[in-house]
Amino acid sequence: MVAILLIEDDPLVRRGLELALSRHGHDVRTAETGEAGLAEFRSAAPELVVLDLMLPGIDGFEVCRRIRGAGDVPVIMLTARGDDFDVVGGLAAGADDYVVKPAQPTVLDARIRAVLRRTHGGSDGVRAHGELKIDTAALTVSLRGETVSLTPTELRLLLTLSRGPGRVFSRQQLLEEVWEHDYLGDSRLVDNCVQRLRAKIEADLANPLYVQTVRGFGYRFGPV
Amino acid sequence: MRWWWPRGLRPRLLVAFVLVTVLGAAAAAWSSAGTASTALVDSAQRRLSDALVSQIGAVTPRLTYPPDQDALDRLRSAAGPNTVVTYRDLRAEAGVEPASDALRAAVRSQNGLVTERVTVGSTPWLVIGTPVLRTAPDGTRTPSGIEVYSAHDLTEVEQQIDGLATNAAATAAVALPLAILLALLAARSVLRPVRELRDTARRLTDGDLDARAPPQGADELAQLTVSINEMAESVQTSMTAMQRMQTDARRFAADVSHELRTPLSTLTAVMEVLETAAGGMEPDARESAQLAITETHRLVRLVEDLMEVSRFDAGTAQLRIDQVDVAAAVADCLRARGWTEQVELAPAKGIVLGLDRRRLDVILANLVGNALRHGAPPVRVRIFLSGTQVLVAVTDHGPGLPKEVLPHVFDRFYKADAARTRTPGSGLGLAIALENARLHGGTLTAENVDGGARFVLRLPREGQ
């Protein structure tokens, strides 16, 4: 059972998703607007947020940014149009994943579980890469002794990449391993998550040390 | 047009002007030179004849008849150089005397002054022959039997005539550049509006419906320009109206599909709940629930396809290029849909293209899905290189596509069989597949081969 906060303005869609997700065994709380959603987020402390993009008042992008600023709770975007603009905006705002409406509850449930599963994995131990320390048992990351706060997706991406320093992962491989998407997942998920991860651990974003781009192939960790 | 006639308007005008000028100048020069030379020759002839007659006249009164050699000599010297004076067998001559026998005969028979022109060597001569008449005291004139033949060099006159011809040629030579200049000016004044019309027509053809030609003057070309401007105006008006209608229609389709998504979201969400609860329902309620679920899925598919078509129509469909191994993508597509067992895959390994993975999958799923649904096994997918293209051919072994259907397979909502409207597809699948192929710069074609239908996707190899 996962404590989910569903922020969706259309009452029928909200109720339908609430019914379906409850049926999948989740504890669903709902909110009608972005403001109400943020208030609910603070009071109920959900494990995951399912967020509609088109909301009256402050929209889904802004809600996502504020949730990101408040902590590491994963966010799955519900995008009504599925147009590129929405997807890009949602990912840039920090969403961990997105589902295009009309979303099948089974798919949504699978994504929810995948996002939450990202905190589990890798062999136990503390790995040090330069000034970066990754504790694969406690699932904490510290840079120069200071703890870095990562979302489950960012953490899982870092764990996957750092498993083999110097090894190149294609976006497709990362999609399959980190997001557990089928082979048609959106490679922009990877790019956006890499950017967010770099913003948290890299000193120089123009010359990243830990997560490096291999042009035309994908990404690799280090070697440091 | 014959081979020598130039094709451009400008050279044609030029050639016409030059021809007219040359012919006109030649005709004028020829006619004036002819007239002038005749006049010159005539006047020279008259002057020389008059001089000879008066010279002879001055001597004749003092002649004795019949004349002796001495008299003839006097007469000859009075008549000047190049003269022959004869009387029966007597003869006095000096210098050249080119008189012909015909002249002599004419002088005798006409009993008067006769002239002729002869050329000896390169020198033109005027030969004047005249009998000397005796004037009786009563005034009657009778031939004396003395004949005077005097030759006069006409070189000077000929030179004058040549000078005239040279002048005419010189005039023509001056007139020719002027004519060419005039021709160029005329060509320019005619061609400028023509060229502007051509440019305007080209811009209109290229889709710049604001293009107009500036009308100048009030000649036929200006009228043509005005007509073309009016035509452009009317085309623009109807194009704008059509485009607005088309845009409206497309936006309506996009809006409708977007609006349908919200209720479909609710339906999709609750259908699963209904599905899990269907087991405990009465049979007719369970069947109703099943129908609702199936139809909801169909509706979702239809709306998604409509949205996709709207994106193509609006030009907002974007490619997201990844390096894709085509054979692996085909295999993935088949595996994801559980078609691996039903389809023979003959891949060429290692063909990697810059492609939008999702769009390639849409195309493949459509082609293979259609082949499995409408054709008969075995369905075969073949990947191979051909020149600058990568070809993916999907062939089935069914009855093939009916002849009348073949040109329409990629049409939206085209149903091959009016009675069989309830196919699982949305009726947009192949239209979307084609748009996706085009977005990649490729093509998608359908044909019938021996015992089946074949769809061939062609993708360009460049940009790998």
XYZ file of C-alpha atoms in Angstrom:
688
model
C 0.000 0.000 0.000
C 1.309 3.358 -0.995
C 0.085 6.673 0.352
C -0.708 8.598 -2.796
C -1.796 12.207 -3.225
C -3.830 12.692 -6.411
C -4.161 16.289 -7.591
C -6.720 16.489 -10.407
C -9.297 19.194 -11.085
C -11.955 17.201 -12.950
C -14.185 15.650 -10.258
C -15.176 12.586 -12.298
C -11.661 11.767 -13.393
C -10.479 12.311 -9.827
C -13.101 9.971 -8.439
C -12.498 7.379 -11.178
C -8.746 7.297 -10.551
C -9.314 7.261 -6.802
C -11.566 4.227 -7.167
C -9.153 2.449 -9.491
C -5.996 3.165 -7.473
C -7.751 2.166 -4.237
C -8.671 -1.070 -5.944
C -4.954 -1.579 -6.595
C -4.470 -1.349 -2.866
C -3.252 2.205 -2.459
C -4.227 4.749 0.143
C -5.433 7.633 -2.021
C -5.983 11.196 -0.895
C -7.220 13.756 -3.397
C -7.061 17.474 -3.960
C -8.900 19.622 -6.477
C -6.485 22.492 -7.033
C -2.768 23.103 -6.873
C -3.099 25.129 -3.693
C -5.234 22.502 -1.984
C -2.803 19.858 -3.210
C 0.209 21.600 -1.692
C -1.649 22.043 1.617
C -2.578 18.345 1.583
C 1.012 17.444 0.653
C 2.324 19.248 3.739
C -0.261 17.839 6.140
C -0.571 14.245 4.885
C 3.069 13.614 3.839
C 2.298 11.174 0.979
C 4.871 8.759 -0.424
C 4.108 9.755 -4.015
C 2.155 12.439 -5.876
C 0.095 11.883 -9.031
C -0.277 15.322 -10.537
C -2.463 16.614 -13.360
C -0.728 19.261 -15.445
C -3.693 21.426 -16.340
C -4.987 22.837 -13.060
C -6.856 26.016 -12.257
C -4.816 28.513 -10.230
C -1.187 27.429 -9.979
C -0.632 24.804 -12.646
C 0.952 21.380 -12.436
C 4.432 22.618 -13.446
C 4.529 25.024 -10.504
C 3.092 22.478 -8.069
C 5.780 20.025 -9.186
C 8.537 22.568 -8.653
C 7.296 23.331 -5.131
C 7.025 19.652 -4.209
C 10.575 19.164 -5.540
C 11.747 22.064 -3.429
C 10.150 20.553 -0.346
C 11.811 17.146 -0.513
C 12.354 13.927 -2.406
C 8.803 12.699 -2.813
C 8.461 11.319 -6.361
C 5.986 12.923 -8.738
C 4.189 11.269 -11.652
C 2.626 13.701 -14.095
C -0.743 13.093 -15.706
C -0.671 14.927 -18.988
C -3.942 15.512 -20.772
C -2.628 16.190 -24.216
C 0.488 14.104 -24.478
C 1.876 16.870 -26.648
C 5.589 17.328 -26.599
C 5.301 20.708 -24.938
C 3.553 19.239 -21.896
C 5.936 16.347 -21.551
C 9.015 18.513 -21.809
C 7.634 21.055 -19.328
C 6.643 18.352 -16.879
C 10.012 16.661 -16.996
C 11.843 19.960 -16.745
C 9.794 20.828 -13.663
C 11.232 17.718 -12.050
C 8.666 14.969 -12.595
C 10.033 11.435 -12.190
C 7.741 9.982 -14.800
C 4.612 10.785 -16.746
C 1.487 9.020 -17.928
C -0.623 10.247 -20.824
C -4.379 10.509 -20.308
C -6.529 8.528 -20.585
C -4.311 6.509 -18.283
C -5.006 2.861 -17.647
C -4.917 2.280 -13.893
C -2.802 -0.839 -14.421
C -0.168 1.215 -16.218
C -0.318 3.981 -13.652
C 0.027 1.432 -10.846
C 3.025 -0.125 -12.576
C 4.689 3.262 -12.877
C 3.998 4.055 -9.232
C 5.581 0.798 -8.131
C 8.536 1.311 -10.484
C 9.215 4.797 -9.176
C 9.138 3.583 -5.574
C 11.243 0.533 -6.329
C 14.071 2.758 -7.407
C 15.321 3.146 -3.875
C 16.105 -0.564 -3.647
C 19.043 -2.108 -5.468
C 22.765 -2.506 -5.720
C 25.099 -4.337 -3.404
C 25.671 -2.989 0.068
C 28.649 -0.897 0.926
C 30.065 2.559 0.711
C 31.605 3.502 -2.594
C 33.805 6.555 -2.811
C 34.329 8.319 -6.104
C 36.472 11.403 -5.587
C 34.567 13.680 -3.268
C 31.363 11.749 -3.804
C 30.403 8.967 -1.356
C 27.562 6.604 -2.165
C 26.277 4.394 0.647
C 24.450 1.595 -1.150
C 23.086 0.141 2.100
C 21.774 3.301 3.713
C 20.956 4.702 0.274
C 22.533 8.029 1.053
C 24.841 10.170 -1.020
C 27.254 12.737 0.320
C 29.444 15.242 -1.438
C 32.464 16.577 0.491
C 30.862 15.192 3.646
C 27.519 16.907 3.087
C 24.447 14.792 2.454
C 22.892 15.264 -0.991
C 19.117 14.902 -1.144
C 18.131 12.812 -4.185
C 14.764 11.594 -5.399
C 14.403 7.822 -5.777
C 14.817 8.117 -9.542
C 17.947 10.258 -9.279
C 19.387 7.910 -6.681
C 18.666 4.867 -8.776
C 20.173 6.503 -11.834
C 23.317 7.315 -9.871
C 23.489 3.779 -8.441
C 23.081 2.219 -11.856
C 25.702 4.429 -13.495
C 28.242 4.170 -10.650
C 28.013 0.384 -10.619
C 30.533 0.358 -13.415
C 32.635 3.500 -13.587
C 33.639 4.212 -17.178
C 31.021 1.914 -18.635
C 28.738 3.569 -21.206
C 24.973 3.170 -20.792
C 22.654 4.014 -23.675
C 19.509 5.977 -22.860
C 17.566 2.863 -23.762
C 19.455 0.744 -21.237
C 18.948 3.364 -18.568
C 15.232 3.587 -19.368
C 14.918 -0.148 -18.960
C 17.040 -0.416 -15.825
C 16.122 2.738 -13.944
C 12.576 3.507 -15.069
C 11.577 -0.066 -15.919
C 9.891 1.300 -18.988
C 9.153 -0.826 -21.981
C 11.410 -0.238 -24.937
C 9.370 2.715 -26.142
C 10.007 4.892 -23.122
C 10.855 8.502 -23.633
C 14.607 9.105 -23.664
C 13.998 12.637 -22.441
C 13.201 11.113 -19.058
C 16.854 10.110 -18.918
C 18.201 13.446 -20.113
C 16.102 15.440 -17.660
C 16.974 13.242 -14.734
C 20.677 13.442 -15.629
C 20.418 17.228 -15.627
C 18.755 17.285 -12.211
C 21.317 14.855 -10.825
C 24.219 16.913 -12.186
C 22.767 20.080 -10.658
C 23.034 18.355 -7.289
C 26.468 16.689 -7.490
C 28.540 18.429 -10.159
C 30.724 21.448 -9.386
C 30.942 22.537 -13.036
C 27.839 21.770 -15.093
C 29.629 22.563 -18.364
C 32.344 19.966 -17.584
C 30.647 17.285 -15.520
C 33.013 15.015 -13.586
C 30.698 12.229 -12.414
C 27.925 11.901 -15.003
C 29.505 12.411 -18.394
C 27.804 12.522 -21.784
C 29.077 10.170 -24.468
C 27.930 11.885 -27.612
C 25.735 9.716 -29.791
C 25.643 6.854 -27.240
C 24.484 7.884 -23.803
C 26.096 8.423 -20.427
C 28.802 7.018 -18.227
C 29.965 7.501 -14.666
C 33.433 8.962 -14.366
C 35.949 7.495 -14.376
C 37.022 9.750 -11.528
C 10.357 28.018 -85.047
C 13.163 27.154 -87.386
C 16.580 26.384 -86.026
C 18.070 29.768 -86.823
C 15.292 31.739 -85.197
C 16.386 32.664 -81.647
C 14.123 31.536 -78.800
C 14.323 34.545 -76.483
C 12.169 37.599 -76.996
C 15.135 39.946 -76.727
C 17.321 38.299 -79.419
C 14.252 37.964 -81.610
C 13.516 41.681 -81.403
C 17.185 42.405 -81.964
C 17.395 40.213 -85.050
C 14.185 41.715 -86.448
C 15.423 45.284 -85.937
C 18.812 44.569 -87.489
C 17.249 42.780 -90.449
C 14.822 45.649 -91.038
C 17.597 48.225 -90.774
C 20.002 46.394 -93.049
C 17.348 45.645 -95.658
C 15.995 49.225 -95.504
C 19.422 50.789 -95.744
C 20.397 48.457 -98.560
C 17.194 49.194 -100.478
C 17.531 52.954 -99.956
C 21.211 52.953 -100.876
C 20.646 50.753 -103.876
C 17.790 52.842 -105.216
C 19.393 56.240 -104.547
C 22.767 55.143 -105.812
C 21.107 53.781 -108.952
C 19.229 57.032 -109.601
C 22.235 59.182 -108.838
C 24.577 57.178 -110.992
C 22.156 57.272 -113.922
C 21.896 61.038 -113.513
C 25.648 61.379 -113.285
C 26.255 59.277 -116.382
C 23.517 61.082 -118.289
C 24.860 64.515 -117.443
C 28.422 63.504 -118.272
C 27.233 62.045 -121.543
C 25.229 65.154 -122.396
C 28.080 67.457 -121.453
C 30.624 65.520 -123.489
C 28.288 65.189 -126.485
C 27.499 68.915 -126.424
C 31.205 69.756 -126.199
C 32.033 67.450 -129.098
C 29.206 68.808 -131.236
C 30.255 72.399 -130.600
C 33.927 71.545 -131.245
C 33.016 69.923 -134.530
C 30.623 72.770 -135.350
C 33.426 75.274 -134.902
C 35.560 73.492 -137.485
C 33.064 72.272 -140.093
C 32.349 75.651 -141.827
C 35.969 75.874 -142.823
C 36.124 72.343 -144.204
C 36.334 71.640 -147.865
C 34.504 68.780 -149.447
C 35.535 66.192 -150.007
C 37.966 66.570 -147.182
C 41.578 65.611 -147.479
C 43.789 64.078 -144.830
C 44.754 67.476 -143.612
C 41.146 68.472 -143.033
C 40.523 65.292 -141.119
C 43.573 65.950 -138.960
C 42.315 69.419 -138.158
C 38.928 68.086 -137.284
C 40.469 65.444 -135.055
C 42.694 67.850 -133.204
C 39.668 70.132 -132.673
C 37.733 67.234 -131.188
C 40.436 66.573 -128.576
C 42.341 63.450 -127.622
C 41.194 59.892 -128.079
C 39.367 60.724 -131.265
C 39.158 59.099 -134.678
C 37.899 60.937 -137.693
C 37.125 58.901 -140.826
C 36.058 59.718 -144.320
C 35.736 56.764 -146.650
C 39.255 55.330 -146.552
C 40.843 58.353 -144.950
C 41.439 58.190 -141.298
C 42.893 60.483 -138.623
C 43.320 59.121 -135.181
C 44.957 59.849 -131.852
C 44.973 57.931 -128.590
C 42.534 55.215 -127.718
C 39.548 54.551 -129.887
C 37.408 51.709 -128.575
C 34.382 52.306 -130.843
C 32.615 49.067 -131.778
C 31.357 48.106 -135.188
C 27.803 48.250 -133.843
C 28.351 51.903 -132.969
C 29.664 52.684 -136.411
C 26.750 50.961 -138.024
C 24.328 52.843 -135.739
C 25.950 56.192 -136.567
C 25.620 55.478 -140.272
C 22.097 54.204 -140.156
C 20.723 56.810 -137.747
C 22.714 59.575 -139.290
C 22.972 61.278 -135.886
C 24.849 61.221 -132.601
C 25.114 57.795 -130.902
C 26.831 56.946 -127.687
C 28.003 53.718 -126.131
C 29.817 52.723 -123.004
C 32.605 50.226 -123.171
C 35.190 49.024 -120.744
C 38.682 48.437 -121.981
C 40.882 46.821 -119.418
C 39.568 48.300 -116.205
C 38.874 51.735 -117.666
C 35.291 52.681 -118.458
C 34.900 54.691 -121.626
C 32.119 56.732 -123.138
C 32.358 56.578 -126.896
C 30.479 59.200 -128.864
C 30.034 58.696 -132.562
C 28.581 61.347 -134.803
C 28.471 62.084 -138.531
C 29.543 65.540 -139.636
C 26.720 67.317 -141.428
C 27.169 69.754 -144.154
C 25.017 72.808 -144.005
C 24.045 74.069 -147.412
C 23.623 77.835 -147.960
C 19.829 77.269 -147.907
C 20.148 75.752 -144.484
C 19.603 72.086 -145.361
C 21.964 69.703 -143.676
C 23.289 66.670 -145.421
C 25.748 64.059 -144.236
C 29.217 64.807 -145.330
C 30.461 61.248 -144.992
C 32.867 62.315 -142.269
C 32.411 60.421 -138.999
C 33.896 61.434 -135.671
C 34.381 58.905 -132.887
C 35.545 60.344 -129.624
C 36.262 58.316 -126.488
C 36.096 59.850 -123.031
C 37.438 58.339 -119.859
C 34.563 57.839 -117.371
C 36.775 56.719 -114.459
C 36.052 59.916 -112.604
C 32.286 59.455 -112.962
C 32.577 55.836 -111.902
C 34.538 56.941 -108.861
C 31.793 59.398 -108.031
C 29.224 56.603 -108.301
C 31.382 54.336 -106.127
C 31.605 57.192 -103.637
C 27.821 57.265 -103.494
C 27.661 53.541 -102.742
C 30.365 53.925 -100.104
C 28.370 56.742 -98.559
C 25.253 54.603 -98.503
C 27.186 51.770 -96.842
C 28.681 54.194 -94.338
C 25.227 55.566 -93.543
C 23.955 52.044 -93.053
C 26.945 51.270 -90.829
C 26.107 54.256 -88.666
C 22.432 53.327 -88.633
C 23.101 49.718 -87.571
C 24.398 50.374 -84.043
C 21.606 52.895 -83.637
C 19.134 50.243 -84.712
C 20.643 47.760 -82.255
C 20.455 50.347 -79.510
C 16.847 51.079 -80.381
C 16.106 47.356 -80.494
C 17.638 46.888 -77.055
C 15.669 49.818 -75.681
C 12.461 48.544 -77.222
C 13.208 45.036 -75.982
C 13.843 46.370 -72.518
C 10.684 48.399 -72.378
C 8.701 45.383 -73.558
C 10.630 42.828 -71.557
C 10.688 44.626 -68.201
C 6.946 44.241 -67.630
C 7.118 40.730 -69.078
C 9.925 39.866 -66.676
C 8.043 41.378 -63.774
C 5.001 39.341 -64.727
C 7.151 36.224 -64.877
C 8.658 36.926 -61.442
C 5.214 37.595 -60.032
C 3.867 34.382 -61.512
C 6.818 32.485 -60.020
C 6.283 33.968 -56.576
C 2.592 33.104 -56.794
C 3.537 29.569 -57.793
C 5.903 29.366 -54.843
C 3.004 30.215 -52.567
C 3.625 33.917 -52.013
C 0.062 34.982 -52.585
C 0.874 38.608 -51.770
C 2.946 38.897 -54.959
C 1.702 41.558 -57.400
C 3.246 43.111 -60.507
C 3.273 46.921 -60.698
C 1.266 47.973 -63.795
C 3.031 50.623 -65.911
C 1.481 52.641 -68.707
C -1.737 51.731 -70.476
C -0.593 49.300 -73.127
C -1.578 45.672 -73.573
C 1.125 44.545 -71.162
C -0.226 46.871 -68.492
C -3.693 45.430 -69.063
C -2.272 41.927 -68.781
C -0.541 42.935 -65.539
C -3.809 44.264 -64.144
C -5.593 41.048 -65.131
C -2.920 38.923 -63.477
C -3.087 41.024 -60.331
C -6.839 40.574 -60.260
C -6.413 36.851 -60.732
C -3.869 36.715 -57.877
C -6.257 38.717 -55.712
C -9.115 36.326 -56.325
C -6.895 33.265 -55.834
C -5.620 34.751 -52.596
C -9.128 35.430 -51.362
C -10.333 31.923 -52.032
C -7.113 30.372 -50.716
C -7.418 32.351 -47.505
C -11.012 31.285 -47.123
C -10.116 27.665 -47.793
C -7.186 27.769 -45.426
C -9.356 29.273 -42.718
C -11.952 26.564 -43.239
C -9.276 23.894 -43.203
C -7.662 25.328 -40.093
C -11.055 25.534 -38.428
C -11.833 21.957 -39.348
C -8.479 20.740 -38.071
C -8.701 22.708 -34.889
C -12.189 21.326 -34.393
C -10.911 17.773 -34.792
C -8.074 18.502 -32.366
C -10.421 20.175 -29.880
C -12.970 17.368 -30.103
C -10.365 14.703 -29.471
C -8.910 16.717 -26.622
C -12.304 17.226 -25.035
C -13.076 13.531 -25.392
C -10.011 12.676 -23.359
C -11.379 13.850 -20.048
C -14.491 11.632 -19.989
C -12.399 8.837 -21.482
C -9.970 9.204 -18.596
C -12.779 8.559 -16.161
C -14.123 5.682 -18.228
C -10.688 4.097 -18.567
C -10.092 4.423 -14.835
C -13.350 2.792 -13.776
C -13.471 0.134 -16.496
C -10.823 -1.842 -14.656
C -12.865 -1.702 -11.485
C -15.835 -2.907 -13.461
C -13.736 -5.677 -15.039
C -12.594 -7.080 -11.716
C -16.165 -6.970 -10.443
C -17.654 -8.536 -13.581
C -17.075 -12.076 -12.348
C -19.823 -11.746 -9.769
C -22.416 -10.218 -12.094
C -25.466 -11.713 -13.773
C -24.499 -13.059 -17.249
C -26.221 -10.240 -19.154
C -24.721 -7.595 -16.854
C -21.308 -9.235 -17.245
C -21.625 -9.184 -21.033
C -22.721 -5.542 -20.892
C -19.679 -4.704 -18.766
C -17.444 -6.576 -21.233
C -18.931 -4.628 -24.150
C -18.457 -1.327 -22.317
C -14.842 -2.217 -21.592
C -14.102 -3.259 -25.182
C -15.745 -0.208 -26.635
C -13.973 2.097 -24.218
C -10.635 0.687 -25.363
C -11.669 1.211 -28.962
C -12.734 4.758 -28.244
C -9.432 5.471 -26.524
C -7.560 4.140 -29.532
C -9.668 6.206 -31.928
C -9.178 9.407 -29.954
C -5.447 8.805 -29.684
C -5.212 8.286 -33.433
C -7.279 11.417 -34.043
C -4.944 13.400 -31.818
C -1.968 12.018 -33.706
C -3.517 12.941 -37.053
C -4.289 16.422 -35.696
C -0.649 16.844 -34.772
C 0.409 15.926 -38.302
C -2.162 18.308 -39.759
C -1.058 21.120 -37.504
C 2.585 20.431 -38.353
C 3.476 19.988 -34.689
C 4.552 16.372 -35.003
C 8.212 16.196 -34.020
C 10.886 13.612 -34.592
C 12.920 12.464 -31.633
C 15.933 10.904 -33.256
C 17.842 8.068 -31.607
C 20.357 5.704 -33.136
C 18.155 2.694 -33.766
C 19.116 -0.776 -34.962
C 16.279 -1.411 -37.392
C 16.333 -5.188 -37.050
C 16.292 -4.928 -33.250
C 13.421 -2.446 -33.402
C 11.397 -4.819 -35.574
C 12.127 -7.694 -33.214
C 11.134 -5.552 -30.221
C 7.914 -4.519 -31.934
C 6.976 -8.154 -32.624
C 7.947 -9.335 -29.151
C 6.023 -6.573 -27.368
C 2.845 -7.574 -29.181
C 3.329 -11.325 -28.967
C 3.711 -11.684 -32.737
C 7.131 -13.294 -32.758
C 5.700 -16.777 -33.412
C 3.436 -15.655 -36.244
C 5.924 -13.592 -38.235
C 9.031 -14.650 -40.159
C 11.729 -12.065 -39.668
C 14.571 -11.889 -42.213
C 16.689 -9.114 -40.787
C 19.854 -7.585 -42.104
C 21.906 -7.161 -38.974
C 23.671 -3.996 -38.055
C 21.612 -1.436 -39.992
C 21.619 1.493 -37.599
C 19.673 4.610 -38.522
C 18.839 7.913 -36.876
C 15.140 7.297 -36.251
C 12.280 8.121 -33.952
C 11.900 4.792 -32.200
C 8.277 5.286 -31.264
C 7.235 6.372 -34.745
C 9.063 3.454 -36.366
C 7.198 1.180 -33.974
C 3.875 2.763 -34.941
C 4.585 2.079 -38.619
C 5.742 -1.509 -38.038
C 2.862 -2.346 -35.681
C 0.390 -1.062 -38.262
C 1.861 -2.968 -41.166
C 2.348 -6.244 -39.321
C -0.999 -5.906 -37.529
C -2.792 -5.395 -40.840
C -0.969 -8.306 -42.442
C -1.957 -10.615 -39.564
C -5.546 -9.389 -39.526
C -6.376 -9.156 -43.227
C -3.793 -11.385 -44.885
C -2.920 -15.015 -44.373
C 0.190 -16.576 -42.853
C 3.063 -16.686 -43.345
C 3.627 -12.986 -42.721
C 7.180 -12.084 -43.589
C 9.219 -9.029 -42.613
C 12.341 -8.409 -44.622
C 14.920 -5.680 -43.980
C 17.499 -4.800 -46.590
C 19.616 -2.040 -48.037
C 18.934 -0.626 -51.460
C 21.151 2.203 -52.647
C 20.642 5.145 -50.332
C 17.610 3.594 -48.672
C 16.762 1.079 -46.024
C 13.737 -0.993 -46.971
C 11.424 -2.808 -44.613
C 8.984 -5.005 -46.538
C 5.996 -6.630 -44.863
C 4.437 -9.345 -47.014
C 1.475 -11.590 -46.295
C 0.083 -14.515 -48.239
C -3.554 -13.570 -48.235
C -5.762 -12.614 -51.162
C -3.966 -9.304 -51.632
C -5.627 -5.926 -51.801
C -8.585 -5.520 -54.179
C -7.674 -3.423 -57.196
C -10.114 -0.636 -56.311
C -8.809 -0.469 -52.744
C -5.119 -0.205 -53.592
C -5.072 3.540 -54.374
C -6.977 4.295 -51.169
C -5.278 2.157 -48.530
C -3.602 5.199 -47.005
C -6.778 7.317 -46.972
C -8.222 8.241 -43.603
C -11.188 6.151 -42.509
C -11.171 4.313 -45.827
C -13.061 1.080 -45.431
C -12.361 -1.541 -48.065
C -15.687 -3.202 -47.498
C -18.622 -0.989 -46.612
C -20.309 -3.869 -44.817
C -17.229 -4.637 -42.728
C -17.002 -1.355 -40.911
C -16.341 -2.883 -37.542
C -12.665 -3.637 -37.824
C -10.522 -3.444 -34.711
C -8.537 -0.509 -36.115
C -9.487 3.130 -36.008
C -9.351 3.502 -39.777
C -6.452 5.911 -39.319
C -3.643 3.421 -38.834
C -2.171 3.384 -42.338
C -2.681 7.137 -42.773
C -0.684 7.687 -39.583
C 1.949 5.167 -40.662
C 2.380 7.033 -43.943
C 2.681 10.393 -42.167
C 5.297 8.903 -39.868
C 7.258 7.565 -42.819
C 7.143 10.981 -44.492
C 8.248 12.695 -41.299
C 11.413 10.603 -41.544
C 11.862 11.680 -45.168
C 10.816 8.216 -46.298
C 7.885 6.666 -48.114
C 5.379 3.917 -47.571
C 3.883 2.031 -50.505
C 1.403 -0.785 -50.978
C 1.328 -3.326 -53.790
C 0.158 -6.788 -54.621
C 2.745 -9.461 -55.188
C 2.384 -13.153 -55.984
C -0.177 -14.365 -53.506
C -0.421 -11.495 -51.070
C -0.125 -7.873 -50.259
C 3.207 -6.173 -49.674
C 3.838 -2.915 -47.856
C 7.282 -1.394 -48.245
C 8.694 1.225 -45.928
C 11.618 3.125 -47.420
C 13.815 5.189 -45.126
C 16.733 7.356 -46.218
C 20.144 6.226 -44.979
C 21.715 9.663 -44.619
C 21.827 11.305 -41.208
C 23.033 8.090 -39.603
